[in-house]
Short mmCIF file of C-alpha atoms and ligand atoms in Angstrom, two decimals:
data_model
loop_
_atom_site.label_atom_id
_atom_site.label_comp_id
_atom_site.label_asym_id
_atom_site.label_seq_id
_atom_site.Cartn_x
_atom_site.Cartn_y
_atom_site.Cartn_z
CA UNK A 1 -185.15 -68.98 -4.04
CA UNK A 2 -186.43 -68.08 -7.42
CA UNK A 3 -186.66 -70.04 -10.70
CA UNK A 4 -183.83 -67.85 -11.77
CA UNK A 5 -181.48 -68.71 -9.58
CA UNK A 6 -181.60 -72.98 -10.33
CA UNK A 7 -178.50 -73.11 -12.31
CA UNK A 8 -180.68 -72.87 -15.29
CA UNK A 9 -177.84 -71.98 -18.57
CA UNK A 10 -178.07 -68.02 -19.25
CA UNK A 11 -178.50 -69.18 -22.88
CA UNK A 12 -182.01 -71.06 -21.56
CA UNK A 13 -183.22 -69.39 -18.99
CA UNK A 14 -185.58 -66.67 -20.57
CA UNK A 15 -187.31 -69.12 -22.67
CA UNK A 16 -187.79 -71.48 -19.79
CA UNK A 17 -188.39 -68.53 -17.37
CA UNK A 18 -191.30 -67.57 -20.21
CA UNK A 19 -193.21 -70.76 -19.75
CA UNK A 20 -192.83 -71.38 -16.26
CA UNK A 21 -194.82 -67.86 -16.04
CA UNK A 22 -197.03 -69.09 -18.64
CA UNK A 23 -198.15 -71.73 -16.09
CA UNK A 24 -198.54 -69.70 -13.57
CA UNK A 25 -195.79 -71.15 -11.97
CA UNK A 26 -194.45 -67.90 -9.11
CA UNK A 27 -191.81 -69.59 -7.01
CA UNK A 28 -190.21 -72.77 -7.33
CA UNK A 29 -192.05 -75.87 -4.56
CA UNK A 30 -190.19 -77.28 -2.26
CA UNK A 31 -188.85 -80.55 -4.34
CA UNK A 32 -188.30 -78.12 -7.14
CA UNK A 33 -185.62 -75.76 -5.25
CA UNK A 34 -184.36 -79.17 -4.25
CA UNK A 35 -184.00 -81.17 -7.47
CA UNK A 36 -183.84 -79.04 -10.23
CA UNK A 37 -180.23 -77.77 -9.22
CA UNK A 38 -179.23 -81.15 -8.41
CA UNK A 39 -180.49 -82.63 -11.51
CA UNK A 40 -178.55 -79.91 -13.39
CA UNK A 41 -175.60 -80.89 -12.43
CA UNK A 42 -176.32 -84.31 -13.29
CA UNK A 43 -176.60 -86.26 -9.95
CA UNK A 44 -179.21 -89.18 -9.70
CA UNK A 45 -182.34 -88.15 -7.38
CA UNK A 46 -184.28 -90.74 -5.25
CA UNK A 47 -187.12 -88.73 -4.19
CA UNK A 48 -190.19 -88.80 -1.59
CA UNK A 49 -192.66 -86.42 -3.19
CA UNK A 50 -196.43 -86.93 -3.34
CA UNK A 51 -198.55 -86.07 -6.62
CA UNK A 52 -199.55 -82.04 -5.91
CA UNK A 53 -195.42 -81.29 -4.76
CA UNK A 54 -194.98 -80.72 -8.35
CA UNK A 55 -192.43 -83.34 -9.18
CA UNK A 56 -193.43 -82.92 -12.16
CA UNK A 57 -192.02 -79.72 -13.00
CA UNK A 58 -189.13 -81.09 -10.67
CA UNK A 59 -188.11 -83.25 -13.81
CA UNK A 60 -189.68 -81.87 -16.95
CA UNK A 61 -187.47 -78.82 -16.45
CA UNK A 62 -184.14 -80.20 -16.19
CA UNK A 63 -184.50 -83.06 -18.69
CA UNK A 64 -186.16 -79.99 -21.30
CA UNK A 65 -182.61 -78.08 -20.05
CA UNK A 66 -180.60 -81.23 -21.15
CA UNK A 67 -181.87 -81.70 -24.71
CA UNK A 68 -181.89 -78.09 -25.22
CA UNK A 69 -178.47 -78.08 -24.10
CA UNK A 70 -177.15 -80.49 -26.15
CA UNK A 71 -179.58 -80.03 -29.57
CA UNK A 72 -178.93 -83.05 -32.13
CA UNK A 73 -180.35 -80.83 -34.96
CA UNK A 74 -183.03 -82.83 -37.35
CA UNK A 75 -181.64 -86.44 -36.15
CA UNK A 76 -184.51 -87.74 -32.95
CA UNK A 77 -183.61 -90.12 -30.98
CA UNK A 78 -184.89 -90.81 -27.46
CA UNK A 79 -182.72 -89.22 -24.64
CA UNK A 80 -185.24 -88.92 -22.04
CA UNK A 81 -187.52 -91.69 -21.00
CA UNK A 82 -190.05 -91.38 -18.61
CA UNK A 83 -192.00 -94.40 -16.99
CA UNK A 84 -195.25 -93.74 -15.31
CA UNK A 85 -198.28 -96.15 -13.92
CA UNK A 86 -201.23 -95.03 -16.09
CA UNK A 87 -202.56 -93.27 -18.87
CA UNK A 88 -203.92 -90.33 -17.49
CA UNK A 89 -200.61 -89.37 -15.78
CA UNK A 90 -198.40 -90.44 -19.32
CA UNK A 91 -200.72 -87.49 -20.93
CA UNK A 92 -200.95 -84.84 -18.46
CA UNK A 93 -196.86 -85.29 -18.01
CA UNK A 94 -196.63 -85.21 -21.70
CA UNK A 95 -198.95 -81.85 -21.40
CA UNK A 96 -196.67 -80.93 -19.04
CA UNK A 97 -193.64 -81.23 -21.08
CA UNK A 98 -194.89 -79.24 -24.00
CA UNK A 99 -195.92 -76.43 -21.94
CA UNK A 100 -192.53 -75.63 -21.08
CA UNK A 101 -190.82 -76.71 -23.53
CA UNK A 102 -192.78 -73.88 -25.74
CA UNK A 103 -190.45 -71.43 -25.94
CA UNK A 104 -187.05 -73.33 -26.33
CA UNK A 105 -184.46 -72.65 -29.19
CA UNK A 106 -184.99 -76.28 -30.80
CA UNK A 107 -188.00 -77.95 -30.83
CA UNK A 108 -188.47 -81.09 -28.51
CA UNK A 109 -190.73 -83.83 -29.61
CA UNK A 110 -192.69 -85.54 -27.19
CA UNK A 111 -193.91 -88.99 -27.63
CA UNK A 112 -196.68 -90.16 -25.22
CA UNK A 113 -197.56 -93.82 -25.25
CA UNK A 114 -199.81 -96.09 -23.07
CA UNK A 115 -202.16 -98.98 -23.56
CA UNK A 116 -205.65 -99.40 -23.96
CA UNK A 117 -205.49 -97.64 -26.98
CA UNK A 118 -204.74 -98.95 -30.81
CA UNK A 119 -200.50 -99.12 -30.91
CA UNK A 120 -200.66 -98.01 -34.60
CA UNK A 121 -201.13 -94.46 -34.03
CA UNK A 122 -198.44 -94.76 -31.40
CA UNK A 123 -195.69 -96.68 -34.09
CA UNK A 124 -196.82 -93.59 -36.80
CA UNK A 125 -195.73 -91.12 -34.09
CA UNK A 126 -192.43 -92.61 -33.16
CA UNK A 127 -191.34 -93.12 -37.10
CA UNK A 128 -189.62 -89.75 -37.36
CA UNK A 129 -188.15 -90.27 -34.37
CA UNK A 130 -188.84 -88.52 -30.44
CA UNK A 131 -186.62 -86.59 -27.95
CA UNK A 132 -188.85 -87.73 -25.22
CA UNK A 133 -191.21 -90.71 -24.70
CA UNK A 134 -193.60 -90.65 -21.52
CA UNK A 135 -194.89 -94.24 -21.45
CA UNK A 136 -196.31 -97.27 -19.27
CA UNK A 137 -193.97 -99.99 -19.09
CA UNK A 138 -196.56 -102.29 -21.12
CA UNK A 139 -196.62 -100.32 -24.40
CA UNK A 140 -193.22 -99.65 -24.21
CA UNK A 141 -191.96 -103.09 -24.17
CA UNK A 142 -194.79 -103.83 -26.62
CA UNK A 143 -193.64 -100.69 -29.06
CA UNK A 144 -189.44 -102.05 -28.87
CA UNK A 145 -190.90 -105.24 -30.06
CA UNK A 146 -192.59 -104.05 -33.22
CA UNK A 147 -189.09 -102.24 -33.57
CA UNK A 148 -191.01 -98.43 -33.54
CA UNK A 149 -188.00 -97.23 -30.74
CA UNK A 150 -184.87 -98.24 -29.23
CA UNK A 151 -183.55 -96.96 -26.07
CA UNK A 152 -179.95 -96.72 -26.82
CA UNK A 153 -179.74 -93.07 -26.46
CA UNK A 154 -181.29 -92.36 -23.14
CA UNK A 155 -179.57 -90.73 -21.53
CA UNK A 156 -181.55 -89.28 -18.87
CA UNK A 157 -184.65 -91.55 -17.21
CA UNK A 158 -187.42 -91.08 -14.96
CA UNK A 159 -189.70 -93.23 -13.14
CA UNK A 160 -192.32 -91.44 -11.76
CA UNK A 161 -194.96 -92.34 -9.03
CA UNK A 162 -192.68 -95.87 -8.91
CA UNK A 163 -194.36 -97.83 -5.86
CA UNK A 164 -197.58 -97.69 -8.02
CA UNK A 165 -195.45 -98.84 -11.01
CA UNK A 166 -194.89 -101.88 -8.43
CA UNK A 167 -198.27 -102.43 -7.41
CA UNK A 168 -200.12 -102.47 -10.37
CA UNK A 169 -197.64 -104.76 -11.33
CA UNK A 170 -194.64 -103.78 -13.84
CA UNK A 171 -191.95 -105.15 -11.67
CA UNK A 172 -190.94 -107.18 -14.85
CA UNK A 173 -191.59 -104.96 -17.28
CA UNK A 174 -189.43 -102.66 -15.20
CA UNK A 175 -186.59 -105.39 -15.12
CA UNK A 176 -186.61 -105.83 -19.06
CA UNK A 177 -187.09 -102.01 -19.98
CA UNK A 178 -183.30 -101.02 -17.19
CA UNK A 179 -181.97 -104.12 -18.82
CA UNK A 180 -182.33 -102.49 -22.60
CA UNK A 181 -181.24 -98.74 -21.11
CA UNK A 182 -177.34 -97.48 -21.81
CA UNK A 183 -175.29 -97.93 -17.65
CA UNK A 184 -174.14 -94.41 -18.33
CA UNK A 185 -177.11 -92.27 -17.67
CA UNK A 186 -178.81 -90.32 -15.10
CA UNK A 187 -182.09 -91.67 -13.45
CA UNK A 188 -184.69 -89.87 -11.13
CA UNK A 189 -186.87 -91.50 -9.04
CA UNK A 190 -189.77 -90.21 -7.68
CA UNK A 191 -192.29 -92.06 -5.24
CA UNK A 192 -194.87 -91.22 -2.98
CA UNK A 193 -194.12 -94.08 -0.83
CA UNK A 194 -191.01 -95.82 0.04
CA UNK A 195 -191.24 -99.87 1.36
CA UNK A 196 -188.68 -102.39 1.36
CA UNK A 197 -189.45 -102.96 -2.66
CA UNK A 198 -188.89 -99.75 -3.69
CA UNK A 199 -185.72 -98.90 -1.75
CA UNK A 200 -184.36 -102.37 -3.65
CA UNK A 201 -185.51 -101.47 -7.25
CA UNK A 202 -184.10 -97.48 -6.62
CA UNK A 203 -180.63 -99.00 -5.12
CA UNK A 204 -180.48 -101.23 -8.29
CA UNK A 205 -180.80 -98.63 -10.62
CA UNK A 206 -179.43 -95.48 -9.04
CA UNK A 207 -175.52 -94.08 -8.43
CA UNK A 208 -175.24 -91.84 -5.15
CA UNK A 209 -178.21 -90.45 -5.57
CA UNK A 210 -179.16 -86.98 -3.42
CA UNK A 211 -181.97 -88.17 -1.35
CA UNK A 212 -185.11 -85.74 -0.97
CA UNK A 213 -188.03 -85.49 0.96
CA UNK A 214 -190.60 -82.71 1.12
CA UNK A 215 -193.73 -83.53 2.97
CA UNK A 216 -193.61 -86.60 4.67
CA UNK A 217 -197.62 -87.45 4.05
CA UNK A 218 -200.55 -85.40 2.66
CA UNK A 219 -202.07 -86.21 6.06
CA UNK A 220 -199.27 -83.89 7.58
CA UNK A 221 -200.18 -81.06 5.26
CA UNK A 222 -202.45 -78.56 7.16
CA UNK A 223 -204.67 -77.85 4.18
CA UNK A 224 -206.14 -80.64 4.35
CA UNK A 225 -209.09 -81.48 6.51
CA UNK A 226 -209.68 -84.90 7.49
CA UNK A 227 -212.96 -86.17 8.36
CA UNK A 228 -215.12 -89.84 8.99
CA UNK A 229 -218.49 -90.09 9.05
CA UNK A 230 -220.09 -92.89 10.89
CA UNK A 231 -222.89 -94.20 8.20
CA UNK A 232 -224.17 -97.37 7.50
CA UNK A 233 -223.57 -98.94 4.18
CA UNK A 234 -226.80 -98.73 3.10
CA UNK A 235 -227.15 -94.92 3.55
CA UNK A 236 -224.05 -93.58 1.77
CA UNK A 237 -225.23 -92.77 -1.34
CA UNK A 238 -228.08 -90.93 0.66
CA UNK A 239 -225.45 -88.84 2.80
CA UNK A 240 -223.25 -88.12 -0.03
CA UNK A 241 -226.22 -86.49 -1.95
CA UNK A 242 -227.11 -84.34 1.69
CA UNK A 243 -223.42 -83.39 1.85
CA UNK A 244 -222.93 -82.55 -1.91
CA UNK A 245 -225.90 -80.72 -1.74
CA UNK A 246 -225.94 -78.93 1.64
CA UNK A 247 -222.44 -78.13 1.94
CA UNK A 248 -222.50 -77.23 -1.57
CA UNK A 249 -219.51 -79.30 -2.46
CA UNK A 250 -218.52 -77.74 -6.35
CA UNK A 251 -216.23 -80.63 -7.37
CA UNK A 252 -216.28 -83.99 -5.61
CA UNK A 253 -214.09 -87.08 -6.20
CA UNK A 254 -215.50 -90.07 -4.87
CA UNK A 255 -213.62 -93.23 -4.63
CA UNK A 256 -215.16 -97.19 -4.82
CA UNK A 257 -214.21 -100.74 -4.73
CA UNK A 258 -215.46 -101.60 -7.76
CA UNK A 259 -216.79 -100.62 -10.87
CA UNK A 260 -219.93 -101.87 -10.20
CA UNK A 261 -220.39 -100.01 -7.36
CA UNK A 262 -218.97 -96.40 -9.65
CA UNK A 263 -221.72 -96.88 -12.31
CA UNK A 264 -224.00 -97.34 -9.45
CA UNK A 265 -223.72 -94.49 -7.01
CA UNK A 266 -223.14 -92.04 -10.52
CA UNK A 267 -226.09 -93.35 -11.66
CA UNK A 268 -228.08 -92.46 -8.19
CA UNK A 269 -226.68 -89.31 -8.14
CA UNK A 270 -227.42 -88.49 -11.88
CA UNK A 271 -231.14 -89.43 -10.86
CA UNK A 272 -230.69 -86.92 -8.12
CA UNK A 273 -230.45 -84.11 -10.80
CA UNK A 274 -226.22 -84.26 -9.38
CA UNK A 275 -223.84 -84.09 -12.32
CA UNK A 276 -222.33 -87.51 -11.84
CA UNK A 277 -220.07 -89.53 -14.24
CA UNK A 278 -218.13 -93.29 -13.31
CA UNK A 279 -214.75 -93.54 -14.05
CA UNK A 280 -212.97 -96.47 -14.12
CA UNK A 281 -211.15 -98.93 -16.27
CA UNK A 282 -213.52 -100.11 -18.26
CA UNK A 283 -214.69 -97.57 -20.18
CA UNK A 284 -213.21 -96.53 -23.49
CA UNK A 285 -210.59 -94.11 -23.57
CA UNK A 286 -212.12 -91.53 -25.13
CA UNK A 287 -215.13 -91.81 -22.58
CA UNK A 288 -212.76 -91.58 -20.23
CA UNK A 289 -210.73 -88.74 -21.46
CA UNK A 290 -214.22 -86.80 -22.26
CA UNK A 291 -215.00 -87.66 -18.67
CA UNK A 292 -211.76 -86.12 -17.40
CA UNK A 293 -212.26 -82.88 -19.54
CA UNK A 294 -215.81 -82.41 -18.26
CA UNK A 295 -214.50 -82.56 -14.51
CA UNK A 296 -212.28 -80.11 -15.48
CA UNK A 297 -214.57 -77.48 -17.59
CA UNK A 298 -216.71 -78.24 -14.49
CA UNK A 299 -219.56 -79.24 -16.31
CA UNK A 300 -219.37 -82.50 -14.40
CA UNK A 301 -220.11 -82.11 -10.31
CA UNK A 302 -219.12 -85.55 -9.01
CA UNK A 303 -216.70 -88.41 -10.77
CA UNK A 304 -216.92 -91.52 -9.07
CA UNK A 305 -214.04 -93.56 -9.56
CA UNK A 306 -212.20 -96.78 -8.65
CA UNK A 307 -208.37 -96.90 -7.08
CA UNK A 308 -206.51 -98.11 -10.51
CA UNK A 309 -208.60 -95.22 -13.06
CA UNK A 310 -208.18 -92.29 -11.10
CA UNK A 311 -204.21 -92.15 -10.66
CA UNK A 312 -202.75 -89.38 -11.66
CA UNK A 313 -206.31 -87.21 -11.79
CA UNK A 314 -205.32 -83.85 -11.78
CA UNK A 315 -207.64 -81.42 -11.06
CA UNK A 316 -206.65 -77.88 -10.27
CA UNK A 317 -209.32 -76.89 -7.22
CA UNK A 318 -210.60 -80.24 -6.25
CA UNK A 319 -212.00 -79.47 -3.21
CA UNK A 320 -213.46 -82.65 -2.31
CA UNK A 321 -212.59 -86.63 -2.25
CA UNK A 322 -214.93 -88.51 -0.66
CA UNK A 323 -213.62 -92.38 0.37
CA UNK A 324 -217.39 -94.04 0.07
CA UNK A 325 -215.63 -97.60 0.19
CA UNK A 326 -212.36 -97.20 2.02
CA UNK A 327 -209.04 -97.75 0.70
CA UNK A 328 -207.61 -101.08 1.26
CA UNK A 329 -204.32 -100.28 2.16
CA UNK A 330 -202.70 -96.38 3.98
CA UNK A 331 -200.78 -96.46 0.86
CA UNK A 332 -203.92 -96.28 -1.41
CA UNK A 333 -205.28 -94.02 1.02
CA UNK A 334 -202.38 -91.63 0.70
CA UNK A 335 -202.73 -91.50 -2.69
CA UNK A 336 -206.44 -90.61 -3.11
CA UNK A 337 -205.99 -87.74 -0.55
CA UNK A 338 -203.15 -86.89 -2.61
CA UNK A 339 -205.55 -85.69 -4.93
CA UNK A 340 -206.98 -82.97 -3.08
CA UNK A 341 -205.31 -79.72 -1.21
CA UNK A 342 -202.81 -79.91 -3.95
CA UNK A 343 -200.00 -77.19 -4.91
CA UNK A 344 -200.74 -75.57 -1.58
CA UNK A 345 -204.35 -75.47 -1.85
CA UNK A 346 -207.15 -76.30 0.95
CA UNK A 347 -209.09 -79.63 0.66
CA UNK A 348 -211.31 -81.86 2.43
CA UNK A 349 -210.94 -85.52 2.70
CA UNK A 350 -214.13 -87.18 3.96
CA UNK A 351 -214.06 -91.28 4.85
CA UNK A 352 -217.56 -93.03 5.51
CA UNK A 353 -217.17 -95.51 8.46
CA UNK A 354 -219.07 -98.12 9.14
CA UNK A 355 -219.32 -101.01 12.29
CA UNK A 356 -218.05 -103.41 9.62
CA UNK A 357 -214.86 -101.22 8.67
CA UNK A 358 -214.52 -99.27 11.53
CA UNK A 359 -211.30 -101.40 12.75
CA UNK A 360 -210.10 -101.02 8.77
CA UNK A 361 -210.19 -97.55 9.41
CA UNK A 362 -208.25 -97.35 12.56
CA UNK A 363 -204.94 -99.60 10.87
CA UNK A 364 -205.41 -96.71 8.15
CA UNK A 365 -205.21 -94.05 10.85
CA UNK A 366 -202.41 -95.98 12.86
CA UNK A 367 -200.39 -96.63 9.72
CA UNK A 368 -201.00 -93.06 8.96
CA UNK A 369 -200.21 -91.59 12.73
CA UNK A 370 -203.51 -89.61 12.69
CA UNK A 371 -206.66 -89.37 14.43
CA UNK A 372 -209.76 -88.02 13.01
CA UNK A 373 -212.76 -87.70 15.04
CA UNK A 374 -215.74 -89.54 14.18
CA UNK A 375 -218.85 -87.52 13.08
CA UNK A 376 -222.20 -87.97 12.78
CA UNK A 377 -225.03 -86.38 10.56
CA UNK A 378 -228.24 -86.28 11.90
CA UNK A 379 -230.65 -88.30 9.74
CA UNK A 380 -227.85 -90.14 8.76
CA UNK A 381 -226.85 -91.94 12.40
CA UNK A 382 -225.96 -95.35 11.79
CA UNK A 383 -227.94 -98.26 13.57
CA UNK A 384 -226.07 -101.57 12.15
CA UNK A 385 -223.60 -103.41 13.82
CA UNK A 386 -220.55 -105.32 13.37
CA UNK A 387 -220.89 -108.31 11.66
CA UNK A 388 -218.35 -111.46 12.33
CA UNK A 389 -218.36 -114.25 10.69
CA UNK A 390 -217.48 -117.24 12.49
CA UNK A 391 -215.75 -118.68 9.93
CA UNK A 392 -212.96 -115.83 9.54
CA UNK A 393 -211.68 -114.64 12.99
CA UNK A 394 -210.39 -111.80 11.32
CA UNK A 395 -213.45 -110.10 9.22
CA UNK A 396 -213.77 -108.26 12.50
CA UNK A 397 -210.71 -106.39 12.09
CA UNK A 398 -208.88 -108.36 14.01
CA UNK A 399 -210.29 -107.40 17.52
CA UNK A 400 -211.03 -109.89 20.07
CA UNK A 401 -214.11 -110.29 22.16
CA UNK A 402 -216.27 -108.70 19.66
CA UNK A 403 -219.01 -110.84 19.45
CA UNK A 404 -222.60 -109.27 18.66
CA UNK A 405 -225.48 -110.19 21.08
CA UNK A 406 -228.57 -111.78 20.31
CA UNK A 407 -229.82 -108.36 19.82
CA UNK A 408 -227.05 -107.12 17.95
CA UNK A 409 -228.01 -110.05 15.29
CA UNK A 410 -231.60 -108.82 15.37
CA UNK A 411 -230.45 -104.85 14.33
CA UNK A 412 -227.72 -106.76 11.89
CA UNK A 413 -230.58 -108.87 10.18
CA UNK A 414 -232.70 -105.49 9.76
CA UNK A 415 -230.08 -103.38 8.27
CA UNK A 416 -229.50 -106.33 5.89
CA UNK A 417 -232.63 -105.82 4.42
CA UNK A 418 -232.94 -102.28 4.51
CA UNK A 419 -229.67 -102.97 2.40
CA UNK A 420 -231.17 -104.78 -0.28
CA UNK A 421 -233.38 -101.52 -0.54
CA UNK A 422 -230.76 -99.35 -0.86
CA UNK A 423 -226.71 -99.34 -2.83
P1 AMP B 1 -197.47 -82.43 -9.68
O1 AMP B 1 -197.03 -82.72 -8.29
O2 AMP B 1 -196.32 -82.40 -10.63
O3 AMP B 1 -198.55 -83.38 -10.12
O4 AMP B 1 -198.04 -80.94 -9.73
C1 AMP B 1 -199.22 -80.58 -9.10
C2 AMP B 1 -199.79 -79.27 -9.60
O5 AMP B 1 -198.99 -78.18 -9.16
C3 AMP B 1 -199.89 -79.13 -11.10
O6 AMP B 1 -201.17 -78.64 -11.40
C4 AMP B 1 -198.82 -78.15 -11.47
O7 AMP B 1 -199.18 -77.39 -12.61
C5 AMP B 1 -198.74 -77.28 -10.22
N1 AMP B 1 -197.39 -76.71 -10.00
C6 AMP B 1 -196.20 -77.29 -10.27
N2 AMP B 1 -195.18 -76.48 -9.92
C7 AMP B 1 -195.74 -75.36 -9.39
C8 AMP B 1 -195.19 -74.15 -8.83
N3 AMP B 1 -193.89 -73.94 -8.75
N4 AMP B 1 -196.08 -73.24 -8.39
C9 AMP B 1 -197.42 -73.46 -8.46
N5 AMP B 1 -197.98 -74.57 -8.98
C10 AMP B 1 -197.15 -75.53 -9.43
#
């Protein structure tokens, strides 16, 4: 079904039509043929859509229809809200926003707000008022108390990517923000994931909603390849340089634990002659955001990044993520391959696996219903073992009878200090 045919207004259409080319946008995505006309009418939307289904678009377009609809000539106050997790996504929905919002009748001003950054800026923005404010719960709250916005007009909200919302901890934020919203409004809710949490806080806040799901997992998508490499620990910077540099990977996303470890690797790489940035939440924003924009010119090859900084990266053509420390949960792990193979095009996921997190890896896979064949690169084959220590049954995975022999302590107590030699 085309864009056309949505239930967009006749009145709207060609100016929405206009920027939807703009982007490049040809046909509608699956949760966009689903949502848009549903949203239109003005039905409440729980949906299960992962970053690349282009929820974005899903929303943006019929909350832009609404306001345009409905113009309140020079008066702004805020009818759409829209929560998200971090700063990257609040601007590149905001971008989003504008783009297609371009060629409407009446001008829609956007107000994007998130922390990290000075709030005075943020209050100067809001004094003449916005249609729409894309925030993170924390600055919001933080922005009604200094008085800069109320939300007594919304009428139309959005909580996008909302389990992350959960885990990175706005539950209460969340609570305060619904509390201060007008009952008679119409709420979207988009998630990638959906546990027991989530299905309360959507129930609380949504009437009949339509339920959608496109794509149960990224893992089910077939443009994505999966693969794990067996390496030990204390070779993976070493293999990721071979494989960025003999399979000529152009754009590679790399995921650590910490940021430690990000400033580390980049900074092996960089010595490498590999264009190789960290990103992760320590950094200023405007590193961050110069980081992001490199990446994206392609002047930068590799960003190395932890869990928290790189939500809602996206990247056009990223080809690669690489999981050099593995996700600690199949949620987290969903949402890093999210970020490849997205909007229908190919990607690779690569995991490095290792004795020690070998067992990790298969809850990720069983959690995920997949199975990816282990591979190994020659020169790379890994020699250590898996560790246990006595002292926590379960920092073997779990898995009984594993016990390493007297030899298996000798190879362990090598590796260790080949280790110390190596990231
Ligand atoms: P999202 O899931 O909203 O993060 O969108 C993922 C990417 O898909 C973004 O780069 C969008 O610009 C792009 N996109 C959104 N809708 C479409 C569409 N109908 N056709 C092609 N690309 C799209």
């Amino acid at each position: 079904m085309p864009f056309s045919s949505l239930g967009f207004s006749p009145a709207l259409l060609p100016a929405l039509l206009r920027a939807i080319t703009e982007n490049g946008y040809l046909a509608p995505t699956a949760i966009q043929s689903e949502a848009i006309p549903a949203a239109l009418q003005g039905r409440d939307i729980v949906a299960s859509a992962q970053t690349g289904s282009g929820k974005t678009a899903a929303f943006a377009l019929p909350l832009l229809h609404r306001l345009a609809e409905t113009p309140t000539g020079t008066s702004r106050r805020v009818r759409g809200l829209i929560l998200v997790p971090a700063r990257e996504l609040a601007a590149q929905v905001g971008e989003a926003l504008v783009s297609l919002a371009k060629y409407l009748p009446q001008r829609i001003k956007v107000a994007v707000v998130f922390g990290g950054v000075s709030i005075n800026p943020q209050m100067m923005n809001l004094r003449g008022g916005a249609d729409i404010v894309v925030a993170t719960p924390g600055r919001l709250i933080d922005l009604i108390d200094h008085n800069a916005l109320t939300l007594a007009s919304v009428s139309l909200l959005v909580l996008d990517e909302a389990d992350r919302l959960l885990d990175l901890g706005f539950g209460e934020e969340l609570g305060r923000i619904l509390a201060l919203l007008p009952a008679q409004r119409q709420s979207l809710f988009f998630s990638a994931t959906f546990p027991p949490a989530i299905e309360t806080l959507a129930a609380s806040m949504l009437t009949d909603p339509l339920r959608i799901e496109v794509q149960a997992a990224p893992q089910a998508a077939p443009d994505i390849v999966q693969r794990a490499i067996e390496v030990d620990p204390s070779r993976r910077t070493q293999l990721l340089r071979h494989l960025v540099q003999t399979e000529k990977f152009k754009r590679v996303l790399v995921f650590v634990a910490t940021k430690h470890a990000a400033e580390i690797v980049a900074d092996k790489l960089r010595k490498a002659e590999i264009e190789a940035e960290p990103f992760h939440g320590e950094l200023s924003q405007g590193k961050r955001n110069q980081v992001l924009q490199d990446f994206k010119l392609k002047a930068l090859q590799v960003v190395v990044a932890t869990d928290v900084a790189a939500r809602g990266i996206d990247i056009a053509q990223l080809p690669v993520v690489v999981n050099y420390d593995l996700p600690r949960s199949s949620v987290d792990y969903t949402h890093r391959i999210g970020r490849t193979g997205r909007a229908g095009e190919s990607g690779m996921a690569i995991s490095f696996v290792s004795a020690n997190t070998e067992a990790h890896f298969k809850l990720i896979e069983k959690r995920q219903g997949m199975n990816v064949a282990r591979e190994q690169v020659a020169g790379f084959e890994p020699v250590e073992v898996q560790q246990v220590n006595p002292a926590d049954p379960l920092s073997n995975g779990g898995i009984k009878g594993k016990r390493p022999s007297k030899k298996d302590k000798l190879r362990q107590a090598a590796a260790q200090t080949q280790a110390g030699q190596d990231h």
